[in-house]
mmCIF file of C-alpha atoms and ligand atoms in Angstrom:
data_model
loop_
_atom_site.group_PDB
_atom_site.id
_atom_site.type_symbol
_atom_site.label_atom_id
_atom_site.label_comp_id
_atom_site.label_asym_id
_atom_site.label_seq_id
_atom_site.Cartn_x
_atom_site.Cartn_y
_atom_site.Cartn_z
ATOM 1 C CA MET A 1 12.215 41.206 -13.231
ATOM 2 C CA LEU A 2 12.437 40.400 -9.516
ATOM 3 C CA SER A 3 8.905 41.585 -8.874
ATOM 4 C CA ARG A 4 7.608 39.414 -11.774
ATOM 5 C CA LEU A 5 9.329 36.354 -10.279
ATOM 6 C CA PHE A 6 7.956 37.210 -6.859
ATOM 7 C CA ASN A 7 4.410 37.460 -8.287
ATOM 8 C CA GLN A 8 4.733 34.084 -10.048
ATOM 9 C CA LEU A 9 5.941 32.456 -6.844
ATOM 10 C CA LEU A 10 3.166 34.043 -4.816
ATOM 11 C CA SER A 11 0.549 32.892 -7.303
ATOM 12 C CA ALA A 12 1.921 29.292 -7.226
ATOM 13 C CA VAL A 13 1.867 29.282 -3.409
ATOM 14 C CA MET A 14 -1.679 30.670 -3.335
ATOM 15 C CA LYS A 15 -2.907 28.082 -5.862
ATOM 16 C CA ARG A 16 -1.322 25.314 -3.809
ATOM 17 C CA SER A 17 -2.800 26.536 -0.523
ATOM 18 C CA LYS A 18 -6.221 26.896 -2.217
ATOM 19 C CA SER A 19 -6.074 23.264 -3.401
ATOM 20 C CA SER A 20 -4.875 22.146 0.059
ATOM 21 C CA ARG A 21 -7.846 23.960 1.622
ATOM 22 C CA GLN A 22 -10.177 22.276 -0.893
ATOM 23 C CA TRP A 23 -8.572 18.880 -0.133
ATOM 24 C CA LEU A 24 -9.101 19.427 3.597
ATOM 25 C CA ALA A 25 -12.740 20.436 3.071
ATOM 26 C CA ASP A 26 -13.381 17.357 0.862
ATOM 27 C CA HIS A 27 -11.588 15.143 3.394
ATOM 28 C CA GLU A 28 -13.821 16.367 6.235
ATOM 29 C CA GLU A 29 -16.932 15.556 4.156
ATOM 30 C CA ASP A 30 -15.672 12.163 2.977
ATOM 31 C CA GLU A 31 -17.993 9.260 3.858
ATOM 32 C CA TYR A 32 -15.097 6.919 4.734
ATOM 33 C CA VAL A 33 -13.260 9.493 6.857
ATOM 34 C CA LYS A 34 -16.444 9.943 8.896
ATOM 35 C CA ARG A 35 -16.985 6.174 9.203
ATOM 36 C CA ALA A 36 -13.352 5.580 10.219
ATOM 37 C CA ARG A 37 -13.738 8.081 13.068
ATOM 38 C CA VAL A 38 -16.918 6.444 14.299
ATOM 39 C CA GLU A 39 -15.713 2.846 13.867
ATOM 40 C CA GLY A 40 -12.235 3.441 15.329
ATOM 41 C CA TYR A 41 -10.094 2.881 12.240
ATOM 42 C CA ARG A 42 -6.914 4.885 11.915
ATOM 43 C CA SER A 43 -7.389 5.603 8.233
ATOM 44 C CA ARG A 44 -10.069 5.576 5.544
ATOM 45 C CA SER A 45 -7.842 3.027 3.757
ATOM 46 C CA SER A 46 -9.202 0.336 6.092
ATOM 47 C CA TYR A 47 -12.380 0.305 3.980
ATOM 48 C CA LYS A 48 -10.414 -0.488 0.812
ATOM 49 C CA LEU A 49 -9.011 -3.638 2.402
ATOM 50 C CA LEU A 50 -12.353 -4.546 3.987
ATOM 51 C CA GLU A 51 -14.052 -4.236 0.602
ATOM 52 C CA ILE A 52 -11.410 -6.314 -1.211
ATOM 53 C CA ASP A 53 -11.566 -8.930 1.543
ATOM 54 C CA LYS A 54 -15.363 -9.046 1.395
ATOM 55 C CA LYS A 55 -15.119 -9.997 -2.271
ATOM 56 C CA PHE A 56 -12.037 -12.254 -2.297
ATOM 57 C CA HIS A 57 -11.767 -13.583 1.312
ATOM 58 C CA ILE A 58 -8.015 -13.042 1.527
ATOM 59 C CA LEU A 59 -7.823 -12.507 5.324
ATOM 60 C CA LYS A 60 -8.231 -15.828 7.083
ATOM 61 C CA ALA A 61 -8.238 -16.692 10.777
ATOM 62 C CA GLY A 62 -4.790 -17.892 11.913
ATOM 63 C CA ALA A 63 -2.995 -16.481 8.848
ATOM 64 C CA VAL A 64 0.480 -14.913 8.757
ATOM 65 C CA VAL A 65 0.216 -11.474 7.126
ATOM 66 C CA VAL A 66 2.878 -8.903 6.190
ATOM 67 C CA ASP A 67 1.657 -5.304 5.839
ATOM 68 C CA LEU A 68 4.085 -3.046 3.919
ATOM 69 C CA GLY A 69 3.678 0.735 4.216
ATOM 70 C CA ALA A 70 1.457 0.152 7.217
ATOM 71 C CA ALA A 71 1.278 3.522 9.001
ATOM 72 C CA PRO A 72 -0.872 4.858 10.523
ATOM 73 C CA GLY A 73 -2.227 1.312 10.798
ATOM 74 C CA GLY A 74 -5.673 1.089 9.206
ATOM 75 C CA TRP A 75 -4.873 -2.080 7.229
ATOM 76 C CA SER A 76 -3.015 -3.639 10.158
ATOM 77 C CA GLN A 77 -6.086 -3.086 12.355
ATOM 78 C CA VAL A 78 -8.259 -4.923 9.833
ATOM 79 C CA ALA A 79 -5.679 -7.709 9.350
ATOM 80 C CA ALA A 80 -5.221 -8.248 13.107
ATOM 81 C CA SER A 81 -8.942 -8.431 13.755
ATOM 82 C CA LYS A 82 -9.578 -10.863 10.861
ATOM 83 C CA THR A 83 -6.607 -13.178 11.534
ATOM 84 C CA GLY A 84 -7.377 -13.290 15.247
ATOM 85 C CA LYS A 85 -5.356 -14.566 18.201
ATOM 86 C CA LYS A 86 -3.786 -17.439 16.259
ATOM 87 C CA GLY A 87 -2.729 -15.193 13.395
ATOM 88 C CA GLN A 88 0.382 -13.074 13.060
ATOM 89 C CA VAL A 89 0.574 -9.585 11.532
ATOM 90 C CA LEU A 90 3.965 -8.041 10.782
ATOM 91 C CA ALA A 91 3.911 -4.395 9.771
ATOM 92 C CA LEU A 92 6.618 -2.181 8.308
ATOM 93 C CA ASP A 93 6.726 1.534 7.652
ATOM 94 C CA ILE A 94 9.299 4.275 7.383
ATOM 95 C CA LEU A 95 7.119 6.237 9.820
ATOM 96 C CA GLU A 96 6.501 5.421 13.424
ATOM 97 C CA MET A 97 3.230 3.619 14.107
ATOM 98 C CA GLN A 98 1.361 3.598 17.398
ATOM 99 C CA PRO A 99 1.123 0.006 18.709
ATOM 100 C CA ILE A 100 -1.804 -2.209 17.702
ATOM 101 C CA ARG A 101 -2.645 -5.338 19.674
ATOM 102 C CA GLY A 102 -1.595 -8.429 17.731
ATOM 103 C CA VAL A 103 0.696 -6.504 15.338
ATOM 104 C CA THR A 104 4.509 -6.591 15.385
ATOM 105 C CA ALA A 105 5.753 -3.359 13.842
ATOM 106 C CA ILE A 106 9.153 -2.604 12.356
ATOM 107 C CA ARG A 107 10.128 0.943 11.594
ATOM 108 C CA GLY A 108 12.334 1.194 8.511
ATOM 109 C CA ASP A 109 12.700 2.002 4.851
ATOM 110 C CA PHE A 110 11.660 -0.900 2.639
ATOM 111 C CA THR A 111 14.124 0.209 -0.066
ATOM 112 C CA GLU A 112 16.984 -0.575 2.344
ATOM 113 C CA ASP A 113 18.378 -4.021 3.133
ATOM 114 C CA GLY A 114 18.351 -3.764 6.954
ATOM 115 C CA PRO A 115 14.582 -3.470 7.523
ATOM 116 C CA VAL A 116 13.823 -6.101 4.863
ATOM 117 C CA ARG A 117 16.232 -8.517 6.519
ATOM 118 C CA ALA A 118 14.638 -7.808 9.901
ATOM 119 C CA LEU A 119 11.247 -8.623 8.414
ATOM 120 C CA MET A 120 12.593 -11.787 6.743
ATOM 121 C CA ALA A 121 14.079 -12.883 10.067
ATOM 122 C CA LEU A 122 10.572 -12.728 11.537
ATOM 123 C CA THR A 123 8.764 -14.404 8.655
ATOM 124 C CA GLY A 124 11.280 -16.960 7.386
ATOM 125 C CA ALA A 125 10.950 -18.165 3.786
ATOM 126 C CA SER A 126 7.709 -19.589 2.378
ATOM 127 C CA ARG A 127 5.699 -19.141 5.584
ATOM 128 C CA VAL A 128 3.542 -16.123 4.842
ATOM 129 C CA ASP A 129 -0.066 -16.478 3.710
ATOM 130 C CA LEU A 130 -0.639 -12.907 2.576
ATOM 131 C CA VAL A 131 1.488 -9.863 1.719
ATOM 132 C CA ILE A 132 -0.370 -6.556 1.472
ATOM 133 C CA SER A 133 1.326 -3.359 0.350
ATOM 134 C CA ASP A 134 -0.259 0.073 0.417
ATOM 135 C CA MET A 135 3.165 1.741 0.076
ATOM 136 C CA ALA A 136 3.221 4.969 -1.871
ATOM 137 C CA PRO A 137 6.038 7.475 -2.232
ATOM 138 C CA ASN A 138 5.536 11.080 -1.211
ATOM 139 C CA LEU A 139 3.870 12.397 -4.341
ATOM 140 C CA SER A 140 5.492 15.393 -6.024
ATOM 141 C CA GLY A 141 2.560 15.894 -8.402
ATOM 142 C CA MET A 142 4.898 15.309 -11.350
ATOM 143 C CA ASN A 143 3.973 12.029 -13.028
ATOM 144 C CA ASP A 144 7.417 11.487 -14.575
ATOM 145 C CA ILE A 145 8.877 11.378 -11.085
ATOM 146 C CA ASP A 146 6.015 9.775 -9.140
ATOM 147 C CA GLN A 147 5.237 6.861 -11.483
ATOM 148 C CA PRO A 148 8.747 5.294 -11.530
ATOM 149 C CA ARG A 149 9.119 5.796 -7.766
ATOM 150 C CA SER A 150 5.822 4.074 -7.155
ATOM 151 C CA MET A 151 6.639 1.230 -9.597
ATOM 152 C CA TYR A 152 9.951 0.689 -7.829
ATOM 153 C CA LEU A 153 8.113 0.102 -4.524
ATOM 154 C CA VAL A 154 5.713 -2.297 -6.279
ATOM 155 C CA GLU A 155 8.627 -4.292 -7.730
ATOM 156 C CA LEU A 156 10.329 -4.483 -4.337
ATOM 157 C CA ALA A 157 7.085 -5.677 -2.721
ATOM 158 C CA PHE A 158 6.742 -8.323 -5.454
ATOM 159 C CA ASP A 159 10.371 -9.525 -5.022
ATOM 160 C CA PHE A 160 9.842 -9.757 -1.276
ATOM 161 C CA ALA A 161 6.529 -11.591 -1.629
ATOM 162 C CA VAL A 162 7.905 -14.319 -3.908
ATOM 163 C CA ARG A 163 10.484 -15.080 -1.235
ATOM 164 C CA VAL A 164 8.209 -15.241 1.771
ATOM 165 C CA LEU A 165 4.855 -16.475 0.461
ATOM 166 C CA ARG A 166 3.836 -20.066 0.916
ATOM 167 C CA LYS A 167 2.399 -21.959 -2.059
ATOM 168 C CA ASN A 168 -1.094 -20.634 -2.886
ATOM 169 C CA GLY A 169 -0.311 -17.454 -0.923
ATOM 170 C CA VAL A 170 -1.737 -14.070 -1.879
ATOM 171 C CA LEU A 171 -0.234 -10.677 -2.749
ATOM 172 C CA LEU A 172 -2.159 -7.395 -2.800
ATOM 173 C CA VAL A 173 -0.259 -4.297 -3.968
ATOM 174 C CA LYS A 174 -1.208 -0.679 -4.529
ATOM 175 C CA CYS A 175 -0.163 0.550 -8.003
ATOM 176 C CA PHE A 176 -0.873 3.598 -10.109
ATOM 177 C CA GLU A 177 -2.192 3.150 -13.648
ATOM 178 C CA GLY A 178 0.479 4.391 -16.050
ATOM 179 C CA GLU A 179 3.867 3.488 -17.394
ATOM 180 C CA GLY A 180 5.186 0.148 -16.114
ATOM 181 C CA ILE A 181 1.869 -1.272 -14.918
ATOM 182 C CA ASN A 182 1.586 -3.786 -17.770
ATOM 183 C CA GLU A 183 5.030 -5.209 -16.973
ATOM 184 C CA ILE A 184 3.937 -5.578 -13.349
ATOM 185 C CA ARG A 185 0.788 -7.414 -14.452
ATOM 186 C CA ARG A 186 2.974 -9.734 -16.533
ATOM 187 C CA LEU A 187 5.228 -10.368 -13.524
ATOM 188 C CA PHE A 188 2.180 -11.245 -11.429
ATOM 189 C CA GLY A 189 0.877 -13.506 -14.196
ATOM 190 C CA GLY A 190 4.114 -15.526 -14.132
ATOM 191 C CA ARG A 191 3.873 -16.331 -10.420
ATOM 192 C CA PHE A 192 0.173 -16.303 -9.524
ATOM 193 C CA ALA A 193 -2.643 -18.449 -10.882
ATOM 194 C CA HIS A 194 -5.142 -15.535 -10.770
ATOM 195 C CA VAL A 195 -4.414 -11.823 -11.227
ATOM 196 C CA THR A 196 -7.172 -9.268 -10.645
ATOM 197 C CA ASN A 197 -7.372 -5.461 -10.794
ATOM 198 C CA CYS A 198 -9.242 -4.110 -7.781
ATOM 199 C CA LYS A 199 -10.626 -0.592 -7.550
ATOM 200 C CA PRO A 200 -12.572 -0.552 -4.286
ATOM 201 C CA ARG A 201 -15.282 2.059 -3.882
ATOM 202 C CA ALA A 202 -13.258 3.629 -1.065
ATOM 203 C CA SER A 203 -10.446 4.381 -3.542
ATOM 204 C CA ARG A 204 -11.167 7.836 -4.923
ATOM 205 C CA ALA A 205 -12.480 7.692 -8.494
ATOM 206 C CA THR A 206 -10.236 10.629 -9.437
ATOM 207 C CA SER A 207 -7.117 8.727 -8.344
ATOM 208 C CA ARG A 208 -5.123 6.483 -10.726
ATOM 209 C CA GLU A 209 -4.650 4.160 -7.758
ATOM 210 C CA ILE A 210 -5.598 0.530 -8.269
ATOM 211 C CA TYR A 211 -4.774 -2.618 -6.329
ATOM 212 C CA LEU A 212 -3.313 -5.646 -8.076
ATOM 213 C CA LEU A 213 -4.316 -8.902 -6.454
ATOM 214 C CA GLY A 214 -2.378 -12.091 -7.132
ATOM 215 C CA ARG A 215 -3.939 -15.297 -5.778
ATOM 216 C CA GLY A 216 -2.661 -18.852 -5.940
ATOM 217 C CA PHE A 217 1.074 -18.251 -5.627
ATOM 218 C CA LYS A 218 2.758 -20.917 -7.732
ATOM 219 C CA GLY A 219 5.609 -21.393 -5.253
ATOM 220 C CA ALA A 220 9.169 -20.205 -4.758
ATOM 221 C CA ASN A 221 11.076 -22.308 -7.275
ATOM 222 C CA ASP A 222 14.080 -20.045 -7.680
ATOM 223 C CA ASN A 223 15.670 -16.923 -6.147
ATOM 224 C CA GLN A 224 15.908 -18.449 -2.681
ATOM 225 C CA GLY A 225 19.138 -16.543 -2.090
ATOM 226 C CA ASP A 226 19.795 -13.170 -0.549
ATOM 227 C CA ILE A 227 17.250 -10.387 -0.628
ATOM 228 C CA ARG A 228 18.184 -8.101 -3.554
HETATM 229 N N1 SAM B 1 -2.337 1.172 4.647
HETATM 230 C C1 SAM B 1 -2.098 2.297 5.535
HETATM 231 C C2 SAM B 1 -3.285 2.414 6.456
HETATM 232 O O1 SAM B 1 -4.289 1.742 6.213
HETATM 233 O O2 SAM B 1 -3.215 3.138 7.445
HETATM 234 C C3 SAM B 1 -1.879 3.594 4.770
HETATM 235 C C4 SAM B 1 -0.569 3.570 4.012
HETATM 236 S S1 SAM B 1 -0.123 5.122 3.315
HETATM 237 C C5 SAM B 1 -1.175 5.236 1.936
HETATM 238 C C6 SAM B 1 1.405 4.747 2.547
HETATM 239 C C7 SAM B 1 2.525 4.446 3.517
HETATM 240 O O3 SAM B 1 3.653 3.982 2.781
HETATM 241 C C8 SAM B 1 3.010 5.668 4.301
HETATM 242 O O4 SAM B 1 2.799 5.480 5.668
HETATM 243 C C9 SAM B 1 4.490 5.746 3.978
HETATM 244 O O5 SAM B 1 5.300 6.119 5.074
HETATM 245 C C10 SAM B 1 4.795 4.322 3.546
HETATM 246 N N2 SAM B 1 6.010 4.207 2.751
HETATM 247 C C11 SAM B 1 6.308 4.874 1.619
HETATM 248 N N3 SAM B 1 7.541 4.545 1.195
HETATM 249 C C12 SAM B 1 8.024 3.639 2.084
HETATM 250 C C13 SAM B 1 9.247 2.926 2.195
HETATM 251 N N4 SAM B 1 10.231 3.103 1.305
HETATM 252 N N5 SAM B 1 9.422 2.088 3.227
HETATM 253 C C14 SAM B 1 8.431 1.915 4.134
HETATM 254 N N6 SAM B 1 7.252 2.558 4.087
HETATM 255 C C15 SAM B 1 7.043 3.410 3.076
#
């Protein structure tokens, strides 16, 4: 009995380390990983934002941008360079992020009040032009656990955005196709004039990841009170 359990465990560990090795090999060969190294971006994710911006022009010079789930900083790098010296980029992540010129970083958990209040103190209400969120929970590989955790982060990002965005502001949020996504689209539809699904080329085709883009924020007419 014990030896059967041991063999099952060993086989699970070996399968996992085989898929990790495969992931590493694919990562090394990835076009965007190679480009990020050459072009000085901290993550391949930078190309997702660059591609979305190329199509929708969401990053404007002088804009105030909040980047949620910012580490290691690929999106913040893009945002800081596009918004320029007159812009302001505020970044938040649970992980530490090496400094980026033109980016004010807060380290904290977005599901907790303290870090969100610290961010609000920097932005004030209705002052932000663009909120971008690439937040994703640590994936367990079990959809029943991962999907609700990811949707929770999306809802929190949405609640935050409707408090800080100025009229006609923009929200870009990473989501995973699956349970709850249609409710999120409906939420977006209630507060933004245009809602678009974005699947940039740099987002792996095998991933259920998509980015929801809300443009033309209709304005903060209610919920001006406390965060959560
Ligand atoms: N956009 C980033 C870039 O270009 O470098 C990559 C972001 S990575 C896909 C997702 C990030 O979300 C991770 O750094 C993770 O720490 C962060 N994250 C996940 N849950 C979070 C939470 N509750 N609060 C703050 N950050 C969180």
